[in-house]
């Protein structure tokens, strides 16, 4: 039974933006990520679920009950810890409102602090804590009331990169240990792919695609999802289908790829950087490129190659030189087709393995 | 060359001149206070001596004693403290509510700003007489408790406390209130447990300012408490009717809260600045 059901949710702003006809379900115990660029409505949606703002139309059902406080807790981007209270009082605040006994509060705060990985003196105030510690206090406060759903609004975005990576791991462990449903908002697709059981990619107030990270990565529903999910992003190249429908014209080249049935004349080809290879293979499609730039990035070089008027991003182990002519190879089945006018994915007729 | 001429004079000579100028300003401000002190502790005959005496010849504690022994003085002191306390508390409480409404709702801000400026437009003297009449009718006029005057002072102080507290509440991130809402707190609870404690320093400043406003207020006190006086009109009467010694002693006494406030406000305001980082 789904923990959260959202049906035909609308929310408008006079300034534009807002949400347009959002519907989805989240299962109990799921780590659900809302991913999208800033201004796409993901935080707006989170606030509606938290009942901080009203919806214009539509329904939000949380495990059969209406949205409202009690069922959900939230971890804010800036943690929103009460600066005049100690860490203990911050975590105990929801319990005091429930008028629980002194010992009961003490016991539950200690338990939640442990779950959140807090090993500090709880008599300190937020101003005396590090970013990571504040984060953990906020997590402990969110679970102390045992809500059905925990909402998280970019909780890692205020931390430095190193801490973010380690806290990401901890966050996932935390969610698994508590078994709570988490709805997590982020604009960082690396974070989204790493954390999510399922994710929804949003743009301009709409959900573009919902699915597992693997599903979104392997079969993006449209050009936007294709470019947004994956790092480095998928290469997108405009192409025309040749009149004989046996090959494609892209840049100045003719590619021996038979387009999927039902493709319009104008398409966008998508190819992930990691699917491009320098190893010659007659079974694969070859494209002729000019190396534009190769940036050293540790184990590999990040390569920008020019193909016609388009630029392709890829990675290589060997150093490449600017203006060098190189041939890249890729498998036909790794190519994604999108309708050039609507951006929608054009599936292969028989799903290739 | 010409640039140097327009800049501040500098060098050892200029520093000396600046120091002398600063000393003159300090002396100018301190002189009346010194004279007050001298008049309070010397017999009256010295206060009216010609040429004026700069140093006291004889010292007496009679004036200072009278402040605490004369019944009229004692009653006025207690009355003034009571009125100022009532004014400080009620103006701060009401100002907190008004400032909060101004900080958290657009309608509240517009209504609050209009109310604050509109009251400033009215000349106080225009209000004083009708107010005195109304107080006579409802029995608040010249009460020994001076409760009517305390009400007037609260109303006078309210725009000021609201204006002091409005930015203080505005500075409290809305996220904190939203967090408290999700933690299960009611709006009143949020105001009491989140906003008020975080606005502690501005609340103290508002209290002190309204206390002082009432403590110094002369016009309404003169008109509304004709027999049961507070300190400012009493001081006025003693000055006018010539008891310079007692008036000076009373004036010294009236300065004490002002000095306390000056010291307290400095620490409070410094605290308010420190509390600025609420994240």
PDB file of N, CA and C in Angstrom, chain A residues 13 50-51 60 98 118 137 149-150 154 164 195 247 258 275 286 301 304 313 315 320 326 341:
ATOM      1  N   UNK A  13       1.635  30.382  -9.114  1.00  0.00           N
ATOM      2  CA  UNK A  13       2.148  31.617  -8.531  1.00  0.00           C
ATOM      3  C   UNK A  13       1.878  32.731  -9.525  1.00  0.00           C
ATOM      4  N   UNK A  50       4.338  18.938   2.978  1.00  0.00           N
ATOM      5  CA  UNK A  50       4.509  19.264   4.394  1.00  0.00           C
ATOM      6  C   UNK A  50       3.338  20.079   4.932  1.00  0.00           C
ATOM      7  N   UNK A  51       2.423  20.470   4.058  1.00  0.00           N
ATOM      8  CA  UNK A  51       1.279  21.307   4.429  1.00  0.00           C
ATOM      9  C   UNK A  51       1.727  22.690   4.899  1.00  0.00           C
ATOM     10  N   UNK A  60      -3.449  15.333  -1.634  1.00  0.00           N
ATOM     11  CA  UNK A  60      -2.264  14.677  -1.081  1.00  0.00           C
ATOM     12  C   UNK A  60      -2.741  13.773   0.039  1.00  0.00           C
ATOM     13  N   UNK A  98       4.301  17.065  22.703  1.00  0.00           N
ATOM     14  CA  UNK A  98       3.411  15.903  22.881  1.00  0.00           C
ATOM     15  C   UNK A  98       3.141  15.657  24.352  1.00  0.00           C
ATOM     16  N   UNK A 118      24.933  10.941  16.243  1.00  0.00           N
ATOM     17  CA  UNK A 118      25.403  12.067  17.049  1.00  0.00           C
ATOM     18  C   UNK A 118      26.187  11.544  18.245  1.00  0.00           C
ATOM     19  N   UNK A 137      21.766  16.724  14.095  1.00  0.00           N
ATOM     20  CA  UNK A 137      20.753  17.152  15.065  1.00  0.00           C
ATOM     21  C   UNK A 137      19.411  17.325  14.343  1.00  0.00           C
ATOM     22  N   UNK A 149       6.602   9.995   7.210  1.00  0.00           N
ATOM     23  CA  UNK A 149       7.420  10.431   6.082  1.00  0.00           C
ATOM     24  C   UNK A 149       8.383  11.515   6.550  1.00  0.00           C
ATOM     25  N   UNK A 150       9.630  11.425   6.114  1.00  0.00           N
ATOM     26  CA  UNK A 150      10.596  12.494   6.383  1.00  0.00           C
ATOM     27  C   UNK A 150      10.885  13.207   5.068  1.00  0.00           C
ATOM     28  N   UNK A 154      17.172  19.534   0.103  1.00  0.00           N
ATOM     29  CA  UNK A 154      18.604  19.742  -0.173  1.00  0.00           C
ATOM     30  C   UNK A 154      19.436  19.774   1.107  1.00  0.00           C
ATOM     31  N   UNK A 164      29.946  16.124   2.247  1.00  0.00           N
ATOM     32  CA  UNK A 164      28.720  15.784   1.549  1.00  0.00           C
ATOM     33  C   UNK A 164      28.748  14.313   1.131  1.00  0.00           C
ATOM     34  N   UNK A 195      21.334   8.012  -4.019  1.00  0.00           N
ATOM     35  CA  UNK A 195      20.448   7.809  -2.877  1.00  0.00           C
ATOM     36  C   UNK A 195      19.128   7.138  -3.232  1.00  0.00           C
ATOM     37  N   UNK A 247      20.235   5.136 -43.025  1.00  0.00           N
ATOM     38  CA  UNK A 247      21.376   5.806 -42.406  1.00  0.00           C
ATOM     39  C   UNK A 247      20.961   7.192 -41.930  1.00  0.00           C
ATOM     40  N   UNK A 258      20.450   2.274 -38.743  1.00  0.00           N
ATOM     41  CA  UNK A 258      19.071   2.239 -39.190  1.00  0.00           C
ATOM     42  C   UNK A 258      18.206   2.804 -38.068  1.00  0.00           C
ATOM     43  N   UNK A 275      29.992   5.510 -23.470  1.00  0.00           N
ATOM     44  CA  UNK A 275      29.752   4.559 -24.549  1.00  0.00           C
ATOM     45  C   UNK A 275      30.617   4.840 -25.763  1.00  0.00           C
ATOM     46  N   UNK A 286      31.462   4.059 -36.330  1.00  0.00           N
ATOM     47  CA  UNK A 286      32.616   4.924 -36.137  1.00  0.00           C
ATOM     48  C   UNK A 286      32.248   6.359 -36.496  1.00  0.00           C
ATOM     49  N   UNK A 301      41.160  11.427 -18.705  1.00  0.00           N
ATOM     50  CA  UNK A 301      41.076  12.761 -19.289  1.00  0.00           C
ATOM     51  C   UNK A 301      39.646  12.998 -19.714  1.00  0.00           C
ATOM     52  N   UNK A 304      36.847  16.830 -24.916  1.00  0.00           N
ATOM     53  CA  UNK A 304      35.832  17.495 -25.723  1.00  0.00           C
ATOM     54  C   UNK A 304      36.261  17.329 -27.177  1.00  0.00           C
ATOM     55  N   UNK A 313      31.311  15.034 -25.524  1.00  0.00           N
ATOM     56  CA  UNK A 313      32.066  14.866 -24.289  1.00  0.00           C
ATOM     57  C   UNK A 313      32.354  13.390 -24.111  1.00  0.00           C
ATOM     58  N   UNK A 315      35.468  10.448 -22.176  1.00  0.00           N
ATOM     59  CA  UNK A 315      36.643  10.305 -21.331  1.00  0.00           C
ATOM     60  C   UNK A 315      37.621   9.363 -22.004  1.00  0.00           C
ATOM     61  N   UNK A 320      45.061  13.005 -25.160  1.00  0.00           N
ATOM     62  CA  UNK A 320      44.810  13.350 -26.553  1.00  0.00           C
ATOM     63  C   UNK A 320      45.243  14.793 -26.767  1.00  0.00           C
ATOM     64  N   UNK A 326      40.574  12.032 -34.459  1.00  0.00           N
ATOM     65  CA  UNK A 326      40.435  10.700 -33.865  1.00  0.00           C
ATOM     66  C   UNK A 326      39.067  10.132 -34.191  1.00  0.00           C
ATOM     67  N   UNK A 341      11.518  17.643 -32.537  1.00  0.00           N
ATOM     68  CA  UNK A 341      10.563  18.717 -32.267  1.00  0.00           C
ATOM     69  C   UNK A 341       9.974  18.598 -30.858  1.00  0.00           C
TER      70      UNK A 341
END
